Tab-separated table of C-alpha atoms in Angstrom:
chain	number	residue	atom	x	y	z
H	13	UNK	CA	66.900	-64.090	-55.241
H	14	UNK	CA	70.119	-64.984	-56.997
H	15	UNK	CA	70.661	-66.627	-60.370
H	16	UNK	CA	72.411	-69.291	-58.243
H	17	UNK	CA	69.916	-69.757	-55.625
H	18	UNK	CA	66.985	-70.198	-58.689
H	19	UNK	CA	69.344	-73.086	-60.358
H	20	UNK	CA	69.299	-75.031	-57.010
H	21	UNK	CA	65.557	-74.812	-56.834
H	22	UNK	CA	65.002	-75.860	-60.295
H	23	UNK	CA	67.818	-78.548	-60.426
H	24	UNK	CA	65.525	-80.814	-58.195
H	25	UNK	CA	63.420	-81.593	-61.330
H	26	UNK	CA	66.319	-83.289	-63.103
H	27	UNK	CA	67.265	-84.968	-59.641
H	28	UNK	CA	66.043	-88.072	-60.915
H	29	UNK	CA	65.961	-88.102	-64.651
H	30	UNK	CA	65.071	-91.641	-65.386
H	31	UNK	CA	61.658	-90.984	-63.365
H	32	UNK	CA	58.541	-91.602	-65.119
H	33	UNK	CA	57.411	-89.269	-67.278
H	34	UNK	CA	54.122	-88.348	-65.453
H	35	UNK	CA	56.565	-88.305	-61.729
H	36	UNK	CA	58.421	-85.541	-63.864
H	37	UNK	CA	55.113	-84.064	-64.955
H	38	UNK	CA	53.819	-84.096	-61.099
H	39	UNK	CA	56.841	-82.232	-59.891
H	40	UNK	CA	57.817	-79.587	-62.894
H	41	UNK	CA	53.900	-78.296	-62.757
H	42	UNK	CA	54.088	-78.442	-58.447
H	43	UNK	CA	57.350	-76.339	-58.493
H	44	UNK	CA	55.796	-73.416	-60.642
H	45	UNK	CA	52.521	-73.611	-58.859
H	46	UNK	CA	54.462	-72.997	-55.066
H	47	UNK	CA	56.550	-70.478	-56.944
H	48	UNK	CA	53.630	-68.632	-58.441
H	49	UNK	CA	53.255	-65.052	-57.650
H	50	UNK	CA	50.499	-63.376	-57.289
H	51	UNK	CA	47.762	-62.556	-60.309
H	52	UNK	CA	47.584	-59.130	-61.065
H	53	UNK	CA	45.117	-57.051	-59.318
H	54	UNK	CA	42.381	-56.940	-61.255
H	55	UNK	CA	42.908	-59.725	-63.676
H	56	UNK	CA	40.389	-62.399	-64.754
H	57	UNK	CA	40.967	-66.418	-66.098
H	58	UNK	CA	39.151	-68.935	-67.559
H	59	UNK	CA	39.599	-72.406	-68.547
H	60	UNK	CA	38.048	-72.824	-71.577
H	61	UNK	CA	38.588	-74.326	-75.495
H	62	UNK	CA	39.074	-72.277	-78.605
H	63	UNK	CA	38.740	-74.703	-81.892
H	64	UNK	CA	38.271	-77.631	-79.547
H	65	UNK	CA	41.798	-76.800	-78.139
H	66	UNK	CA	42.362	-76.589	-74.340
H	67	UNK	CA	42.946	-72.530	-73.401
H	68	UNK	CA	43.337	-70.514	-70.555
H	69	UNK	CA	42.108	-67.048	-71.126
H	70	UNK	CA	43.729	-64.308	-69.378
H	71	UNK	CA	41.876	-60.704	-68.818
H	72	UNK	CA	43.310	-57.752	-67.122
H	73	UNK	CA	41.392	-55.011	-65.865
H	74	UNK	CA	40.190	-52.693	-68.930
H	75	UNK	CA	41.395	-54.891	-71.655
H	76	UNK	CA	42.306	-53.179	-75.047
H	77	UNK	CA	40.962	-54.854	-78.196
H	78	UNK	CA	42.766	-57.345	-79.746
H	79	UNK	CA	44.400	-60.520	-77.798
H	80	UNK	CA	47.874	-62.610	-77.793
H	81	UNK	CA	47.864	-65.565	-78.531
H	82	UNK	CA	50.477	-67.827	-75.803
H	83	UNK	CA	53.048	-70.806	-76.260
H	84	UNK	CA	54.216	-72.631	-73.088
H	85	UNK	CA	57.441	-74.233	-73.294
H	86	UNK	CA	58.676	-77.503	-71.718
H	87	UNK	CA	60.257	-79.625	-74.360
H	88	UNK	CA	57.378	-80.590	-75.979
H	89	UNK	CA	56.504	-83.567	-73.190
H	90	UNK	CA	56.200	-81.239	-70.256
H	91	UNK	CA	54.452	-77.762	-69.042
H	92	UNK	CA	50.909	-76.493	-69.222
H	93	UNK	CA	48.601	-73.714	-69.664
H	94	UNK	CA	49.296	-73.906	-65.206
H	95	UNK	CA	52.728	-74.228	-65.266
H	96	UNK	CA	53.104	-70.971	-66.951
H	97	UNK	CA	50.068	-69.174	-65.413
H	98	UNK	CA	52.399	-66.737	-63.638
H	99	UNK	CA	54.244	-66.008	-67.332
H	100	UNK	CA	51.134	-65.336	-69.172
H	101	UNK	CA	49.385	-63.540	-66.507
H	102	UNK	CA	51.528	-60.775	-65.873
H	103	UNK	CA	52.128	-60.559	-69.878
H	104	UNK	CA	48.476	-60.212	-69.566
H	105	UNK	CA	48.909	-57.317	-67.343
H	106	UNK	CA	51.867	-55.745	-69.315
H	107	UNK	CA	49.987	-55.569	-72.582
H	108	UNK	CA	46.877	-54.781	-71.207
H	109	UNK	CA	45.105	-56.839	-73.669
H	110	UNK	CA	43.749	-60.376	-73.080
H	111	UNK	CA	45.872	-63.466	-73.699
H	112	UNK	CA	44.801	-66.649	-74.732
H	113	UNK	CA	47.558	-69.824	-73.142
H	114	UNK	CA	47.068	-73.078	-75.420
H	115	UNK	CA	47.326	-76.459	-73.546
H	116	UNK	CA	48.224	-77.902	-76.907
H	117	UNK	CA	48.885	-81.858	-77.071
H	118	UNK	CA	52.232	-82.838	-75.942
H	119	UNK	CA	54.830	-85.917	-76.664
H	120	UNK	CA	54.944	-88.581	-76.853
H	121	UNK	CA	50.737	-88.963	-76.540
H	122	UNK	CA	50.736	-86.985	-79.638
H	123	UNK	CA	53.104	-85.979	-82.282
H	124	UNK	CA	54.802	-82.505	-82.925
H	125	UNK	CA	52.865	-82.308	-85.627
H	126	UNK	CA	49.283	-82.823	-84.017
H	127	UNK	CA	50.903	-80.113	-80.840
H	128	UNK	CA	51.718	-77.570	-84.269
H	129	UNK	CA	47.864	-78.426	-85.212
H	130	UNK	CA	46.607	-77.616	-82.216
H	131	UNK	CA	48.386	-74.260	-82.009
H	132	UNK	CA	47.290	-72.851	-85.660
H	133	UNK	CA	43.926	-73.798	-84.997
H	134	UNK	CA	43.976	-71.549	-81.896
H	135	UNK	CA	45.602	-68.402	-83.743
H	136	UNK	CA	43.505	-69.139	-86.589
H	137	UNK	CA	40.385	-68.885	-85.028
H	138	UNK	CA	41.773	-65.929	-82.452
H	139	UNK	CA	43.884	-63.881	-85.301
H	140	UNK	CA	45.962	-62.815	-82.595
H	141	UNK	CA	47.714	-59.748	-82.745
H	142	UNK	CA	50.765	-60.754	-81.605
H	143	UNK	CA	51.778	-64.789	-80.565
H	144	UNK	CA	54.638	-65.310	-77.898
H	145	UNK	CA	56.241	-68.598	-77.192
H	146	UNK	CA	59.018	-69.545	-75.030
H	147	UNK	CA	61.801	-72.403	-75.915
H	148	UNK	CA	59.965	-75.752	-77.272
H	149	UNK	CA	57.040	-73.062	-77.733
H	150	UNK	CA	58.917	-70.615	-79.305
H	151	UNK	CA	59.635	-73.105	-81.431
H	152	UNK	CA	56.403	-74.064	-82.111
H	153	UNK	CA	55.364	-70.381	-82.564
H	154	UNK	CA	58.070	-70.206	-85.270
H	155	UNK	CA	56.248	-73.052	-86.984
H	156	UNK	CA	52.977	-71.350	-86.993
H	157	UNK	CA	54.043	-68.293	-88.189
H	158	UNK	CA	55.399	-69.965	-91.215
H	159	UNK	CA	51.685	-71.779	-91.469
H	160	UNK	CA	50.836	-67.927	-93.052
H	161	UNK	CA	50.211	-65.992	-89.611
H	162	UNK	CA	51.997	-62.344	-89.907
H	163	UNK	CA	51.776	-60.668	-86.770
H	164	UNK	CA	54.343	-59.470	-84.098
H	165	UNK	CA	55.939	-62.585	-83.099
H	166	UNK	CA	57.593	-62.799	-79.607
H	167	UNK	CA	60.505	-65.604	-79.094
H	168	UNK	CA	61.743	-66.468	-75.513
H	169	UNK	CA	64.984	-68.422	-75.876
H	170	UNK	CA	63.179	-70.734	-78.696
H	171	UNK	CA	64.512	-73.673	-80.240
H	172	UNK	CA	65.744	-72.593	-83.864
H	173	UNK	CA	66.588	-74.829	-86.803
H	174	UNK	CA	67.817	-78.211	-86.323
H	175	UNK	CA	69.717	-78.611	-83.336
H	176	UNK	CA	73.205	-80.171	-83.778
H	177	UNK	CA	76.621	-80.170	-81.805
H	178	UNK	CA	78.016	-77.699	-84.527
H	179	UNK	CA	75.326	-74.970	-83.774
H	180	UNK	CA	75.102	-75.421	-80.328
H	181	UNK	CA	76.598	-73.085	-77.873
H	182	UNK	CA	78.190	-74.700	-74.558
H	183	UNK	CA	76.310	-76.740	-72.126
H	184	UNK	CA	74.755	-74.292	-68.968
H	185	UNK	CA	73.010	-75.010	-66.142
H	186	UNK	CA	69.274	-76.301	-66.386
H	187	UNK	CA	70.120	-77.103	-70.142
H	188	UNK	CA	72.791	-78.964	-71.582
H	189	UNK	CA	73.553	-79.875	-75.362
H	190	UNK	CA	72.216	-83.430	-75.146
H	191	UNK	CA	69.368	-82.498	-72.805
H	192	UNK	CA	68.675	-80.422	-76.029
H	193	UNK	CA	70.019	-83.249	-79.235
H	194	UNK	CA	67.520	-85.689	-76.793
H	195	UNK	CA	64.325	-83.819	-77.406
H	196	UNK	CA	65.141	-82.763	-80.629
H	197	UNK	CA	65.137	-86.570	-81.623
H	198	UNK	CA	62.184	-86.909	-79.691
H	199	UNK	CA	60.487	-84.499	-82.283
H	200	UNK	CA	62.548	-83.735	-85.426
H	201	UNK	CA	60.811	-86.336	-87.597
H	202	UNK	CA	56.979	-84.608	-87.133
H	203	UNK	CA	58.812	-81.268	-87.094
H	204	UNK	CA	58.697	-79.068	-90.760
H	205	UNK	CA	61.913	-78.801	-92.462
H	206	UNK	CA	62.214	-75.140	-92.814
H	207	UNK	CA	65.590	-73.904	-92.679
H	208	UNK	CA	66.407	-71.055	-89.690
H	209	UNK	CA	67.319	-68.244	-91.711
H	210	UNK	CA	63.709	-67.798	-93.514
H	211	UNK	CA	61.939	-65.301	-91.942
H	212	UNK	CA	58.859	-66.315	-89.971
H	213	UNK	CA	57.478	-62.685	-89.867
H	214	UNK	CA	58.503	-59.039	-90.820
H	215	UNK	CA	58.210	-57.766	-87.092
H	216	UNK	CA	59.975	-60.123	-84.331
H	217	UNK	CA	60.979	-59.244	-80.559
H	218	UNK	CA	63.506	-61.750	-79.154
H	219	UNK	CA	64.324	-62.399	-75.728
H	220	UNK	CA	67.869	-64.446	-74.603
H	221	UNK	CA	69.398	-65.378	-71.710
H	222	UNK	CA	73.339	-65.471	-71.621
H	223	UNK	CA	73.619	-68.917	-70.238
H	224	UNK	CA	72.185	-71.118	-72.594
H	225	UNK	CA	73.110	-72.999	-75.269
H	226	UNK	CA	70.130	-71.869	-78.032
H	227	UNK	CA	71.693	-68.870	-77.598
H	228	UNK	CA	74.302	-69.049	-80.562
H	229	UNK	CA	71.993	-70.333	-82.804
H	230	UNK	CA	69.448	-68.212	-81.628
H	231	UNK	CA	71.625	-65.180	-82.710
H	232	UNK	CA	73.075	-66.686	-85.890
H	233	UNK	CA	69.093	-66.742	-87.011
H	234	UNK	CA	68.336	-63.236	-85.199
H	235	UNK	CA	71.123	-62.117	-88.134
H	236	UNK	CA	69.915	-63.716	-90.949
H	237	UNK	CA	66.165	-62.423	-90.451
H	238	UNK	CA	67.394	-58.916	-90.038
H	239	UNK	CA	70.048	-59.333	-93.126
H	240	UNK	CA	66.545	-60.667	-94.816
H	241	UNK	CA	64.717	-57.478	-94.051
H	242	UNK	CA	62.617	-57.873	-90.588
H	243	UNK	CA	62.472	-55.843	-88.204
H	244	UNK	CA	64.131	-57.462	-85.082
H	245	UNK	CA	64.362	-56.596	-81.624
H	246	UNK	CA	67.163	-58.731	-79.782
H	247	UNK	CA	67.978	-58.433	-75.805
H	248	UNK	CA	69.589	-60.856	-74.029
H	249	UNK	CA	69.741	-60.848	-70.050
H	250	UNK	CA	72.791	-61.273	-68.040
H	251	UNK	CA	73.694	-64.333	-66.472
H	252	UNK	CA	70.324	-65.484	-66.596
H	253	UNK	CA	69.879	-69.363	-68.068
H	254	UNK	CA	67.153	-71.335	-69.770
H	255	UNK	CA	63.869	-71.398	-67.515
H	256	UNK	CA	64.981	-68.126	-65.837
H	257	UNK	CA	61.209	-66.585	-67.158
H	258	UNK	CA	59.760	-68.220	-64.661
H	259	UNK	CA	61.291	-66.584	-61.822
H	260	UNK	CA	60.792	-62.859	-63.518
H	261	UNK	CA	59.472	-61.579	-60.395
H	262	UNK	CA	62.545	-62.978	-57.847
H	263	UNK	CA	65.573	-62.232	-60.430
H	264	UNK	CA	66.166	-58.718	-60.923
H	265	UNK	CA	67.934	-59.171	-64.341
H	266	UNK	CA	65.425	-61.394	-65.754
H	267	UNK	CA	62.342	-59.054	-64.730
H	268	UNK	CA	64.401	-56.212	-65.834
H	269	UNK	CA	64.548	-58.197	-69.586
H	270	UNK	CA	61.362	-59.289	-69.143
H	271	UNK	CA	59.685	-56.004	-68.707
H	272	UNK	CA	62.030	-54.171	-71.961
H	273	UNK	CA	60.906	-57.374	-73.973
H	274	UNK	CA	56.785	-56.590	-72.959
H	275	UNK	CA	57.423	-52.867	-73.720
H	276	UNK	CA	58.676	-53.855	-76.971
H	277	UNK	CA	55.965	-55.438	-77.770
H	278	UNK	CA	53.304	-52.636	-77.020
H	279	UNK	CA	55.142	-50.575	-79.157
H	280	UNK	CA	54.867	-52.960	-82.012
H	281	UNK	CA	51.887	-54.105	-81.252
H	282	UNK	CA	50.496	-49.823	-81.558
């Protein structure tokens, strides 16, 4: 599939963004359950709660010890331990360990704060070996790391810092600056004020897309924690925009990013 051909698709969610917010709900979690691939062959889920928290468990055939701990994005009011099955399963697969997906609460039934509660209970009762989130739960992931959780930390295009017109790069298709400034409002007052540059852990893989604009920010911050002494991998796919991790098995530059980010992580994870 092309990169062009995925923005279509996905573009029909924001065909009619004044729609409720459980219409919106509806259709983002029915157009990544048609797009789905396949599980992995051999690889085992269950619903289930962790801490009283909503999971889905993830188990590939001859699990290693230790499990990851998951973040869906979805700005915070949308996505699901569903909507991301086909992310989390095949990270499942290419880590070979068991991952753990956390429905956490979402906006505006619950605050940021009660979503960031949600997640630290999870990794708290898990201790995960590593924890991977992708954009609002990157974000989120950044925030629990900073709760006193040092593992290998995994960042999809996350949200860093306080958004603002100065730190944003251009708008991009699927996600423009105010789409971005619009949830940020939606959350910023729950959200802890920790500035970008601190360093959530000492071992962090990154994963970027060129078209998208948390990418400058993203990068600024990817400097800092490195100038600050963490070790950083940083990779940033081609042409690819925000969302593009859900179509990892249809885009070859995506999976192709995908797969070097998962292999990074094994090796920090050994």
């Amino acid at each position: 599939m092309s990169i062009d051909a995925f923005i279509r698709r996905l573009e029909r969610l924001d065909a009619e963004p004044d729609a409720p917010l459980a219409e919106r709900r509806a259709a983002y979690e029915r157009l990544h359950r048609e797009r789905r691939p396949p599980d992995p062959a051999g690889l085992r889920f269950e619903d289930t709660r962790i801490a009283e928290v909503p999971v889905r468990r993830f188990t590939p055939r001859g699990a290693q010890r230790g499990c990851i701990v998951y973040l869906h994005g979805g700005g915070w009011n949308l996505g699901s331990v569903a909507s991301h099955h086909g992310i989390t399963a095949d990270l499942a697969a290419r880590l070979g360990r068991e991952v753990v997906s956390v429905d956490y609460r979402r906006v505006p039934e619950a605050s940021y704060a009660a979503a960031l509660a949600d997640c630290v209970a999870v990794v708290n009762a898990c201790a995960p070996l590593a924890m991977v989130g992708d954009s609002a739960g990157g974000r989120l992931a950044i925030d629990v790391a900073h709760h006193g959780w040092q593992g290998v930390l995994g960042l999809i295009y996350p949200v860093v810092g306080a958004p603002t017109p100065e730190t944003l790069g251009d708008d991009a298709p699927l996600l423009s600056r105010s789409d971005i400034l619009a949830l940020w409002q939606s959350v910023a007052d729950a959200v802890p004020e920790i500035p970008a540059e601190r360093v959530p852990t000492p071992t962090i893989e990154v994963l970027a897309v060129a078209r998208d604009p948390l990418t400058r920010p993203l990068e600024a911050a990817v400097d800092a924690w490195r100038h600050a002494g963490a070790e950083v991998g940083y990779r940033c796919a081609p042409q690819m925009v925000h969302s593009a991790l859900h179509g990892h098995a249809e885009l070859p530059a995506m999976r192709e990013s995908w797969q070097a980010f998962c292999q990074a992580l094994v090796r920090r994870i050994a």
